[in-house]
Amino acid sequence: MRKLRKRKAVAALTLAAVMALSACSGNGGNGGSNGDGSGNADNAGNKGASATDAANGNNAGSTKEPLAISMALMAGPKTPDSWAEKTLESELSAKLQREVDVKPVFLPDWSELNTKINLLMSAKDTRPNILWTGDTKEFSKWVDAGIVQDVTPALQQHGQEIINYYTKETLFYHWDSSGKMYRIPGDVPEASYMTTILRKDWLDKLGLQEPKTLDEYVAVLRAFTNEDPDGNGKKDTYGLSGDNYYRSLTPFFYAYGIDVENFIKQEDGTVKFGSVMPEVKTVLELLQTLYKEGVIDPRMSTAANSDDEKVNDVFASGKVGSFYRFVDYFNPGNTAAVSFKKLNPDGEYISIDPVAGPSGFASDQPDPGIGWCYLVITDTTDVNGAVQVLNTMATPETFKLFTFGKEGEHYEMKDGVFTPTITPDEGNKLGLGNFGWYVQRKDAANIKNTEEVTAMFESKIETSKPMRDKIVVFKALNRPEWDKYSADIKKVRDELFWSIITGKKPVSAFDDFVKQYEKLGGKQIDEEAAGLFEKQQQEYVQYEAWYEENIEPFK
């Protein structure tokens, strides 16, 4: 998503970024619930043991012998022999009532990541017990080779924290149609993590109301541009700014129920690539008009403005009236928010509900609900022990400890506001964030969020639902036609769309793109998407029955 250019962001290397928590998918199953390779779930169908017993390792088949567990890690500062590592070992040992030795396997940077993972997975003596990875075409090969394990029986016995945290829909995207689960979601973003942001003080100064419709929103943006809202006597403000991604233009596209980055369900039950839907032309025409009027910040049109830090600087400057940007901006400790208040002491941004288009449709941008990274337990360890470790790490108290440190020692909580008491460099030395993206919680356990921001995230579940119901999120990792043709299609689309917005090309050029789409491979992409969508709908029916039998009773 997402979309998720954000979801593929580089790991934060400072404490402040770690605390942002921003921005991780068959035949295998060599270790069943008994850890002996039999795959027999002795406790299946009896609700499993209690969560307390599971955490303490008291279920049938468990052992009090020492447990050495190697984990491939991608997030954080990658500090060896860190405080976070030792603290996690202590927590795991106490809760599992057995000595636990955590052995981090730090993965390299993104450019070398897949090569390193494939090398690690190529031999049993180099495979980590728990692998962190993103989407990879190698996953199906691991399943076929039997080197990743079905975690279903272990989740039933020892994974209550995990199966209660993730939604039914999220687990579907990590479920295998064979009726097994070979991967556990790592980091799944909030249901929606972006919102329409407006300058409240500018609204008040100009006597304007919060916009409810797209027309009202456009009128507000024009006023922010033309009516000197900062009172300096100069025409130096913009109505809208953001990065060079379509997500910054969400209020416009979504008011018409379209997303140019995704396939959209049509009223007749078919699916269609959003970029070629006729409503796109209408939106591009409006955006071109606003760009010519100077309402849209011209920096949005340059690829150089794809850096979050640059957009944060624009946000902090106080010269822009609206963004479609992160909910996290409303945390008092957010760096962009702090900078904005320093430069604009009387300035105030607010979040508003999505604006409605001509038909009344309105929606925030949804996250697809699928983990952008995931965890697999390899054939090198007892699946029960590995799931017990992951389940303990997923508990709020343990998650907070290795993510933020100890309250009173590394941070303070005052009136519900999280404040670090150590520097980012000190946090890196402690290894805070090393275990990020391992069942990364986005609920109240993320104490960096204020109660207000947590409530905003929760409200986005509903405000993003209309588009969540329209966007197709493909479960399949294997999409050969998309992989073959999409890069060229998106390159042509992006060049054309921004040329239309900036007035370099007429709006009528959109019609040429629709014709060109099929020649560029769009026909093959559409046929593949239709087949995958139909298959996925059938799979979901199977999954619902599986979930009711294999997950729901064990929560």
Coordinates of C-alpha atoms in Angstrom, one line a residue:
M1 CA 0.0 0.0 0.0
R2 CA -0.1 1.0 2.6
K3 CA 0.3 2.0 -0.7
L4 CA 2.6 1.0 0.8
R5 CA 5.6 2.8 -0.3
K6 CA 5.5 3.7 3.3
R7 CA 5.3 0.1 4.3
K8 CA 8.7 -0.5 2.6
A9 CA 10.3 2.4 4.4
V10 CA 13.8 2.0 5.7
A11 CA 14.1 1.1 9.4
A12 CA 14.6 4.0 11.7
L13 CA 18.0 4.2 13.3
T14 CA 17.2 6.7 16.0
L15 CA 15.0 6.4 19.1
A16 CA 12.6 9.1 17.9
A17 CA 12.0 7.1 14.7
V18 CA 11.8 3.8 16.6
M19 CA 9.1 5.4 18.7
A20 CA 7.1 6.4 15.7
L21 CA 6.4 2.8 15.0
S22 CA 5.6 3.8 11.4
A23 CA 5.7 2.8 9.4
C24 CA 6.0 -6.5 8.8
S25 CA 3.8 -13.9 3.4
G26 CA 2.9 -25.8 0.7
N27 CA 3.7 -28.7 2.0
G28 CA 6.1 -28.1 5.0
G29 CA 5.0 -28.3 8.5
N30 CA 7.9 -30.4 9.7
G31 CA 7.3 -29.6 13.3
G32 CA 3.7 -30.1 14.5
S33 CA 2.3 -29.2 17.9
N34 CA 4.4 -31.8 19.5
G35 CA 7.7 -30.6 18.1
D36 CA 8.4 -34.1 16.8
G37 CA 7.6 -33.6 13.2
S38 CA 4.3 -35.5 13.5
G39 CA 2.0 -32.5 13.0
N40 CA -0.5 -33.9 15.4
A41 CA -2.5 -31.3 17.4
D42 CA -3.2 -33.2 20.6
N43 CA -5.2 -30.4 22.1
A44 CA -7.1 -29.4 19.0
G45 CA -10.8 -28.9 19.6
N46 CA -10.6 -28.5 23.4
K47 CA -10.0 -24.7 23.5
G48 CA -6.4 -25.3 24.3
A49 CA -4.8 -24.4 27.6
S50 CA -5.2 -21.1 29.2
A51 CA -3.1 -18.1 28.1
T52 CA -1.3 -18.2 31.4
D53 CA -0.4 -21.9 31.0
A54 CA 0.7 -21.3 27.4
A55 CA 3.0 -18.5 28.5
N56 CA 4.5 -20.7 31.2
G57 CA 5.1 -23.6 29.0
N58 CA 2.8 -25.9 30.9
N59 CA 1.0 -27.5 27.9
A60 CA 1.5 -31.1 26.8
G61 CA 4.6 -31.5 24.7
S62 CA 6.4 -28.5 26.2
T63 CA 9.7 -28.8 28.1
K64 CA 11.7 -26.9 30.8
E65 CA 14.9 -27.5 28.9
P66 CA 16.9 -24.3 27.9
L67 CA 15.7 -22.8 24.6
A68 CA 18.1 -21.1 22.2
I69 CA 16.2 -19.2 19.6
S70 CA 17.8 -17.4 16.6
M71 CA 15.8 -14.5 15.1
A72 CA 16.5 -12.7 11.8
L73 CA 16.1 -9.0 12.5
M74 CA 15.7 -6.1 10.1
A75 CA 14.5 -3.1 12.2
G76 CA 16.2 -0.8 14.6
P77 CA 19.9 0.1 15.2
K78 CA 21.0 -3.6 15.1
T79 CA 23.0 -3.3 18.3
P80 CA 24.6 -6.6 19.3
D81 CA 24.5 -7.8 22.9
S82 CA 22.2 -4.9 23.7
W83 CA 20.2 -4.1 26.8
A84 CA 17.0 -4.9 24.8
E85 CA 18.3 -8.3 24.0
K86 CA 19.2 -9.2 27.6
T87 CA 16.0 -7.7 28.9
L88 CA 14.0 -9.8 26.4
E89 CA 15.8 -12.9 27.4
S90 CA 15.0 -12.2 31.1
E91 CA 11.3 -11.7 30.3
L92 CA 11.1 -14.8 28.2
S93 CA 12.9 -16.9 30.7
A94 CA 10.6 -15.8 33.5
K95 CA 7.4 -16.2 31.6
L96 CA 8.2 -19.5 29.9
Q97 CA 9.9 -20.8 33.1
R98 CA 12.9 -22.0 31.1
E99 CA 16.2 -20.4 30.2
V100 CA 15.9 -18.6 26.9
D101 CA 18.9 -17.5 24.9
V102 CA 18.0 -15.0 22.1
K103 CA 20.4 -15.1 19.2
P104 CA 19.9 -12.1 16.9
V105 CA 20.8 -12.5 13.2
F106 CA 21.0 -9.0 11.9
L107 CA 20.0 -8.6 8.3
P108 CA 21.8 -6.2 5.9
D109 CA 20.4 -3.1 4.3
W110 CA 17.6 -3.2 1.8
S111 CA 19.9 -3.5 -1.3
E112 CA 21.4 -6.8 0.0
L113 CA 18.4 -8.1 2.0
N114 CA 16.9 -10.7 -0.4
T115 CA 20.3 -12.0 -1.3
K116 CA 21.2 -12.5 2.4
I117 CA 17.9 -14.1 3.2
N118 CA 18.1 -16.6 0.3
L119 CA 21.6 -17.4 1.4
L120 CA 20.5 -18.0 5.0
M121 CA 17.6 -20.2 3.9
S122 CA 19.7 -22.3 1.5
A123 CA 21.1 -24.7 4.2
K124 CA 19.8 -26.0 7.5
D125 CA 22.8 -25.0 9.5
T126 CA 22.5 -21.4 8.4
R127 CA 18.7 -21.0 8.7
P128 CA 17.5 -18.9 11.6
N129 CA 14.8 -20.4 13.8
I130 CA 12.5 -17.5 13.1
L131 CA 12.9 -15.6 9.8
W132 CA 11.8 -12.0 9.3
T133 CA 11.1 -11.3 5.6
G134 CA 9.0 -9.2 3.3
D135 CA 7.2 -10.4 0.2
T136 CA 9.5 -12.8 -1.7
K137 CA 9.0 -15.2 -4.6
E138 CA 11.1 -17.7 -2.7
F139 CA 8.4 -18.3 0.0
S140 CA 6.5 -20.9 -2.0
K141 CA 9.7 -22.7 -2.7
W142 CA 10.4 -22.9 1.1
V143 CA 6.9 -24.3 1.6
D144 CA 7.3 -26.9 -1.1
A145 CA 10.7 -27.9 0.3
G146 CA 9.3 -28.4 3.7
I147 CA 11.6 -25.9 5.5
V148 CA 8.9 -23.7 7.0
Q149 CA 6.4 -25.1 9.5
D150 CA 2.7 -25.0 9.8
V151 CA 2.0 -22.8 12.9
T152 CA -1.7 -23.6 13.3
P153 CA -1.5 -26.2 16.1
A154 CA 1.1 -24.1 18.0
L155 CA -1.0 -21.0 17.7
Q156 CA -4.0 -22.9 19.1
Q157 CA -2.0 -24.0 22.2
H158 CA 0.4 -21.1 22.7
G159 CA -0.6 -18.2 20.5
Q160 CA -3.6 -16.5 22.2
E161 CA -2.1 -13.1 22.2
I162 CA -1.3 -13.3 18.5
I163 CA -4.6 -14.7 17.3
N164 CA -6.5 -12.2 19.4
Y165 CA -4.5 -9.2 18.1
Y166 CA -4.7 -9.9 14.4
T167 CA -8.1 -9.6 12.6
K168 CA -9.7 -12.4 10.8
E169 CA -9.1 -10.6 7.5
T170 CA -5.4 -10.1 8.2
L171 CA -4.9 -13.7 9.0
F172 CA -6.6 -14.7 5.7
Y173 CA -3.8 -13.0 3.7
H174 CA -1.3 -15.3 5.5
W175 CA -3.3 -18.5 5.3
D176 CA -2.5 -21.2 2.8
S177 CA -5.4 -22.8 0.8
S178 CA -4.1 -26.2 2.0
G179 CA -5.6 -25.3 5.4
K180 CA -2.3 -24.4 7.0
M181 CA -0.6 -21.2 8.2
Y182 CA 3.1 -21.0 7.3
R183 CA 3.6 -17.4 8.2
I184 CA 2.7 -15.0 10.9
P185 CA 2.1 -11.3 10.2
G186 CA 4.9 -9.1 11.5
D187 CA 4.0 -5.4 11.0
V188 CA 0.5 -4.6 9.9
P189 CA -0.3 -0.8 9.8
E190 CA -3.4 0.6 11.4
A191 CA -6.7 0.3 9.4
S192 CA -5.9 3.8 8.1
Y193 CA -3.0 6.0 9.2
M194 CA -3.5 9.1 7.1
T195 CA -6.1 11.9 7.4
T196 CA -7.1 15.2 5.9
I197 CA -5.3 18.0 7.8
L198 CA -6.4 21.6 7.9
R199 CA -5.2 24.9 9.5
K200 CA -7.9 25.5 12.1
D201 CA -6.5 29.0 12.8
W202 CA -6.8 30.0 9.2
L203 CA -10.4 28.7 9.0
D204 CA -11.2 30.9 12.0
K205 CA -9.4 34.0 10.7
L206 CA -11.2 33.7 7.3
G207 CA -14.6 32.9 8.8
L208 CA -14.8 29.5 7.1
Q209 CA -16.4 26.3 8.3
E210 CA -14.8 22.8 8.2
P211 CA -15.5 21.5 4.7
K212 CA -17.8 18.5 4.3
T213 CA -17.9 18.1 0.5
L214 CA -15.2 18.3 -2.2
D215 CA -16.6 21.6 -3.5
E216 CA -16.4 23.1 0.0
Y217 CA -12.8 21.7 0.4
V218 CA -11.7 23.3 -2.9
A219 CA -13.2 26.6 -1.8
V220 CA -11.3 26.5 1.4
L221 CA -8.0 25.7 -0.4
R222 CA -8.6 28.6 -2.7
A223 CA -9.2 30.9 0.3
F224 CA -6.0 29.6 2.0
T225 CA -4.1 30.6 -1.2
N226 CA -5.7 33.9 -2.1
E227 CA -6.9 35.6 1.1
D228 CA -3.6 36.1 3.0
P229 CA -4.4 33.7 5.9
D230 CA -1.1 34.3 7.6
G231 CA -1.7 38.1 7.5
N232 CA 1.8 39.1 6.2
G233 CA 0.4 41.0 3.2
K234 CA 2.0 38.7 0.8
K235 CA 0.6 36.0 -1.6
D236 CA 3.0 33.3 -0.3
T237 CA 0.7 30.5 0.9
Y238 CA -0.6 27.3 -0.7
G239 CA -3.8 25.5 -0.2
L240 CA -2.4 22.0 -0.6
S241 CA 1.0 20.4 -0.3
G242 CA 2.4 16.9 0.3
D243 CA 4.7 14.4 -1.3
N244 CA 4.9 13.2 -4.9
Y245 CA 2.7 10.2 -4.3
Y246 CA -1.0 9.9 -5.2
R247 CA -1.8 9.4 -1.5
S248 CA -1.3 13.2 -1.1
L249 CA -4.2 13.7 -3.6
T250 CA -6.5 11.2 -1.8
P251 CA -9.3 13.7 -1.0
F252 CA -9.8 14.3 -4.7
F253 CA -9.6 10.8 -6.1
Y254 CA -11.4 9.2 -3.2
A255 CA -14.3 11.6 -3.4
Y256 CA -15.0 9.9 -6.7
G257 CA -14.4 6.4 -5.3
I258 CA -11.2 5.7 -7.2
D259 CA -7.7 4.7 -6.3
V260 CA -5.2 4.9 -9.2
E261 CA -2.8 2.5 -7.6
N262 CA -5.3 -0.4 -7.1
F263 CA -7.9 -2.6 -8.8
I264 CA -11.4 -1.5 -7.9
K265 CA -14.5 -3.6 -7.7
Q266 CA -17.1 -2.5 -10.2
E267 CA -20.9 -2.6 -9.7
D268 CA -21.2 -5.5 -12.1
G269 CA -18.9 -7.6 -10.0
T270 CA -15.8 -7.3 -12.2
V271 CA -12.6 -5.6 -11.3
K272 CA -10.8 -2.8 -13.1
F273 CA -7.4 -1.0 -12.7
G274 CA -8.2 2.3 -11.0
S275 CA -5.9 4.3 -13.3
V276 CA -8.1 3.8 -16.3
M277 CA -11.5 4.4 -14.8
P278 CA -13.3 7.4 -16.4
E279 CA -13.6 9.3 -13.2
V280 CA -9.8 9.8 -13.2
K281 CA -10.1 12.2 -16.1
T282 CA -12.5 14.4 -14.1
V283 CA -10.2 14.5 -11.1
L284 CA -7.1 15.3 -13.3
E285 CA -9.0 18.2 -14.8
L286 CA -9.8 19.7 -11.4
L287 CA -6.2 19.2 -10.2
Q288 CA -4.9 20.9 -13.4
T289 CA -7.2 23.9 -12.7
L290 CA -6.0 24.2 -9.1
Y291 CA -2.4 23.9 -10.1
K292 CA -2.7 26.7 -12.6
E293 CA -4.3 28.8 -10.0
G294 CA -1.4 28.3 -7.6
V295 CA -3.5 26.4 -5.1
I296 CA -1.4 23.3 -5.3
D297 CA 2.2 23.6 -4.1
P298 CA 4.4 23.0 -7.2
R299 CA 6.9 21.1 -5.2
M300 CA 4.4 18.2 -5.1
S301 CA 5.0 17.6 -8.8
T302 CA 8.7 16.8 -8.5
A303 CA 10.0 13.3 -7.7
A304 CA 12.5 15.1 -5.3
N305 CA 9.6 15.8 -3.0
S306 CA 9.2 12.1 -2.2
D307 CA 11.2 12.4 1.0
D308 CA 9.2 12.5 4.2
E309 CA 11.7 14.9 5.8
K310 CA 11.3 17.4 3.0
V311 CA 7.5 17.3 3.4
N312 CA 7.9 17.6 7.2
D313 CA 9.8 20.8 6.6
V314 CA 7.0 22.1 4.4
F315 CA 4.5 21.2 7.0
A316 CA 6.5 23.0 9.7
S317 CA 6.9 26.1 7.7
G318 CA 3.3 27.1 8.3
K319 CA 2.8 28.2 4.7
V320 CA 0.4 25.5 3.7
G321 CA -3.3 25.1 4.7
S322 CA -3.9 21.4 4.1
F323 CA -2.2 18.1 3.7
Y324 CA -3.4 14.5 3.4
R325 CA -0.8 13.2 5.9
F326 CA -0.1 11.0 8.8
V327 CA -2.3 10.8 11.9
D328 CA 1.0 10.6 13.9
Y329 CA 1.4 14.4 13.2
F330 CA -1.1 14.9 16.1
N331 CA 1.2 13.3 18.6
P332 CA 2.8 16.2 20.6
G333 CA 6.2 14.6 20.3
N334 CA 6.1 14.2 16.5
T335 CA 9.1 16.1 15.1
A336 CA 7.1 17.9 12.4
A337 CA 4.5 19.0 14.9
V338 CA 7.1 20.2 17.3
S339 CA 8.9 22.2 14.6
F340 CA 5.5 23.7 13.4
K341 CA 4.7 25.0 16.9
K342 CA 8.1 26.5 17.3
L343 CA 7.8 28.4 14.0
N344 CA 4.0 29.1 14.4
P345 CA 3.2 29.4 18.1
D346 CA -0.4 30.4 17.3
G347 CA -0.9 27.9 14.5
E348 CA -3.2 24.9 14.9
Y349 CA -3.8 21.9 12.6
I350 CA -6.9 19.8 12.9
S351 CA -8.0 16.5 11.4
I352 CA -11.3 16.4 9.5
D353 CA -13.5 13.6 8.2
P354 CA -13.0 12.7 4.5
V355 CA -14.8 15.1 2.1
A356 CA -17.7 13.8 0.0
G357 CA -17.8 13.8 -3.8
P358 CA -20.8 14.6 -6.1
S359 CA -22.5 11.3 -5.3
G360 CA -22.0 11.6 -1.5
F361 CA -19.1 9.0 -1.4
A362 CA -16.4 9.8 1.1
S363 CA -13.5 7.7 2.4
D364 CA -10.1 7.8 4.0
Q365 CA -7.3 5.8 2.5
P366 CA -7.4 2.3 4.0
D367 CA -4.4 0.1 4.6
P368 CA -4.9 -3.3 2.9
G369 CA -4.8 -5.1 6.2
I370 CA -2.0 -7.5 5.0
G371 CA 1.3 -7.6 6.8
W372 CA 4.0 -5.9 4.7
C373 CA 6.5 -8.3 6.4
Y374 CA 6.0 -11.6 8.1
L375 CA 7.6 -14.3 10.3
V376 CA 8.2 -17.9 9.4
I377 CA 9.4 -20.6 11.7
T378 CA 11.9 -22.8 9.9
D379 CA 12.5 -26.5 10.3
T380 CA 15.5 -25.8 12.6
T381 CA 13.5 -25.4 15.8
D382 CA 10.5 -26.7 17.8
V383 CA 7.5 -24.7 16.5
N384 CA 5.9 -24.7 20.0
G385 CA 8.9 -23.0 21.6
A386 CA 9.1 -20.5 18.8
V387 CA 5.4 -19.6 19.0
Q388 CA 5.7 -19.2 22.8
V389 CA 8.5 -16.8 22.3
L390 CA 6.5 -14.8 19.7
N391 CA 3.4 -14.8 21.7
T392 CA 5.2 -13.5 24.8
M393 CA 6.8 -10.8 22.7
A394 CA 3.3 -9.8 21.5
T395 CA 2.0 -9.2 25.0
P396 CA 1.6 -5.4 25.6
E397 CA 4.0 -5.4 28.6
T398 CA 6.8 -7.2 26.9
F399 CA 6.3 -5.3 23.6
K400 CA 6.5 -1.9 25.5
L401 CA 9.6 -3.0 27.3
F402 CA 11.8 -3.9 24.3
T403 CA 10.4 -1.1 22.2
F404 CA 10.4 1.8 24.6
G405 CA 12.5 0.7 27.6
K406 CA 11.6 1.0 31.3
E407 CA 9.2 3.7 32.5
G408 CA 11.0 6.0 34.9
E409 CA 14.3 5.0 33.5
H410 CA 14.0 5.5 29.8
Y411 CA 10.8 7.4 29.5
E412 CA 8.0 9.2 31.5
M413 CA 4.3 9.2 31.1
K414 CA 2.5 12.4 32.2
D415 CA -1.1 13.1 31.5
G416 CA -1.1 10.3 28.9
V417 CA 1.9 11.9 27.0
F418 CA 5.0 9.8 26.4
T419 CA 8.3 11.6 26.8
P420 CA 11.7 9.9 26.3
T421 CA 14.2 10.7 29.0
I422 CA 17.2 9.4 27.0
T423 CA 18.7 10.7 23.7
P424 CA 18.2 8.9 20.4
D425 CA 21.8 7.8 20.5
E426 CA 21.4 6.3 24.0
G427 CA 18.3 4.5 22.7
N428 CA 20.3 3.0 19.9
K429 CA 23.0 1.8 22.2
L430 CA 20.3 0.1 24.3
G431 CA 19.0 -1.7 21.2
L432 CA 15.5 -0.2 21.5
G433 CA 13.8 -1.1 18.2
N434 CA 16.0 -4.1 17.4
F435 CA 13.0 -6.3 17.7
G436 CA 10.7 -4.0 15.7
W437 CA 8.4 -5.6 13.1
Y438 CA 8.0 -8.7 15.3
V439 CA 4.2 -8.7 15.9
Q440 CA 4.4 -4.9 16.1
R441 CA 1.4 -3.7 18.1
K442 CA -0.5 -0.6 16.8
D443 CA -3.1 -0.4 19.7
A444 CA -2.8 1.1 23.1
A445 CA 0.4 -0.8 23.7
N446 CA 2.0 1.8 21.4
I447 CA 2.3 4.3 24.3
K448 CA 3.9 6.8 22.1
N449 CA 0.4 7.6 20.8
T450 CA -1.7 9.9 23.0
E451 CA -5.2 8.8 23.9
E452 CA -6.5 11.3 21.4
V453 CA -4.3 9.9 18.6
T454 CA -5.3 6.3 19.5
A455 CA -8.9 7.4 19.2
M456 CA -8.2 8.9 15.8
F457 CA -6.7 5.7 14.6
E458 CA -9.7 3.8 15.8
S459 CA -12.1 6.2 14.1
K460 CA -10.3 5.5 10.8
I461 CA -11.6 2.0 10.9
E462 CA -14.9 3.4 9.9
T463 CA -13.9 6.4 7.8
S464 CA -11.7 4.2 5.6
K465 CA -14.3 1.4 5.2
P466 CA -16.0 2.7 2.0
M467 CA -12.8 2.4 0.0
R468 CA -11.7 -0.8 1.8
D469 CA -14.9 -2.4 0.4
K470 CA -14.0 -1.3 -3.1
I471 CA -10.3 -1.9 -3.3
V472 CA -9.1 -5.4 -4.2
V473 CA -6.2 -6.6 -2.1
F474 CA -4.6 -9.6 -3.8
K475 CA -3.6 -12.5 -1.6
A476 CA -1.4 -14.2 -4.3
L477 CA 2.3 -13.6 -4.1
N478 CA 2.6 -14.9 -7.7
R479 CA 1.3 -12.4 -10.2
P480 CA 3.5 -12.9 -13.3
E481 CA 1.5 -10.7 -15.7
W482 CA 1.5 -7.8 -13.2
D483 CA 5.2 -8.3 -12.5
K484 CA 5.9 -8.3 -16.3
Y485 CA 4.0 -5.3 -17.4
S486 CA 3.1 -3.0 -14.4
A487 CA 6.4 -1.2 -14.2
D488 CA 6.1 0.1 -17.8
I489 CA 2.4 1.0 -17.3
K490 CA 3.1 2.9 -14.1
K491 CA 6.0 4.8 -15.6
V492 CA 3.8 6.0 -18.5
R493 CA 0.9 6.7 -16.2
D494 CA 3.0 8.8 -13.7
E495 CA 4.6 10.9 -16.4
L496 CA 1.3 11.5 -18.1
F497 CA -0.8 12.2 -15.0
W498 CA 1.7 14.8 -13.6
S499 CA 2.1 16.3 -17.0
I500 CA -1.7 16.8 -17.1
I501 CA -1.8 18.2 -13.5
T502 CA 1.0 20.7 -14.2
G503 CA -0.6 21.8 -17.5
K504 CA 2.1 20.4 -19.8
K505 CA -0.4 18.2 -21.5
P506 CA -4.2 18.6 -22.1
V507 CA -6.7 16.6 -20.1
S508 CA -7.7 14.8 -23.3
A509 CA -4.3 13.0 -23.2
F510 CA -5.9 10.7 -20.5
D511 CA -8.0 9.1 -23.3
D512 CA -4.7 8.2 -25.1
F513 CA -3.4 6.5 -21.9
V514 CA -6.5 4.3 -21.7
K515 CA -5.9 3.1 -25.2
Q516 CA -2.2 2.7 -24.6
Y517 CA -2.8 0.7 -21.4
E518 CA -4.0 -2.4 -23.3
K519 CA -1.1 -2.2 -25.7
L520 CA 1.3 -2.0 -22.8
G521 CA 0.1 -5.3 -21.3
G522 CA -3.1 -4.1 -19.6
K523 CA -5.2 -6.8 -21.2
Q524 CA -3.0 -9.6 -19.7
I525 CA -3.0 -7.8 -16.4
D526 CA -6.7 -7.4 -16.3
E527 CA -7.3 -11.1 -17.2
E528 CA -4.9 -12.2 -14.5
A529 CA -6.5 -9.9 -11.9
A530 CA -10.0 -11.2 -12.8
G531 CA -8.9 -14.8 -12.3
L532 CA -7.1 -14.1 -9.1
F533 CA -10.1 -12.2 -7.7
E534 CA -12.5 -15.0 -8.5
K535 CA -10.1 -17.6 -7.0
Q536 CA -9.6 -15.5 -3.9
Q537 CA -13.3 -15.1 -3.3
Q538 CA -13.7 -18.9 -3.4
E539 CA -10.7 -19.3 -1.1
Y540 CA -12.3 -16.9 1.4
V541 CA -15.3 -19.1 1.7
Q542 CA -13.0 -22.1 2.6
Y543 CA -11.0 -19.9 4.9
E544 CA -14.1 -18.8 6.9
A545 CA -14.9 -22.4 7.7
W546 CA -11.3 -23.1 8.6
Y547 CA -11.1 -20.0 10.8
E548 CA -14.3 -20.9 12.7
E549 CA -12.9 -24.4 13.4
N550 CA -9.2 -23.7 13.9
I551 CA -8.8 -20.2 15.3
E552 CA -12.1 -18.9 16.9
P553 CA -12.4 -21.7 19.6
F554 CA -8.8 -21.1 20.7
K555 CA -9.0 -17.3 21.4

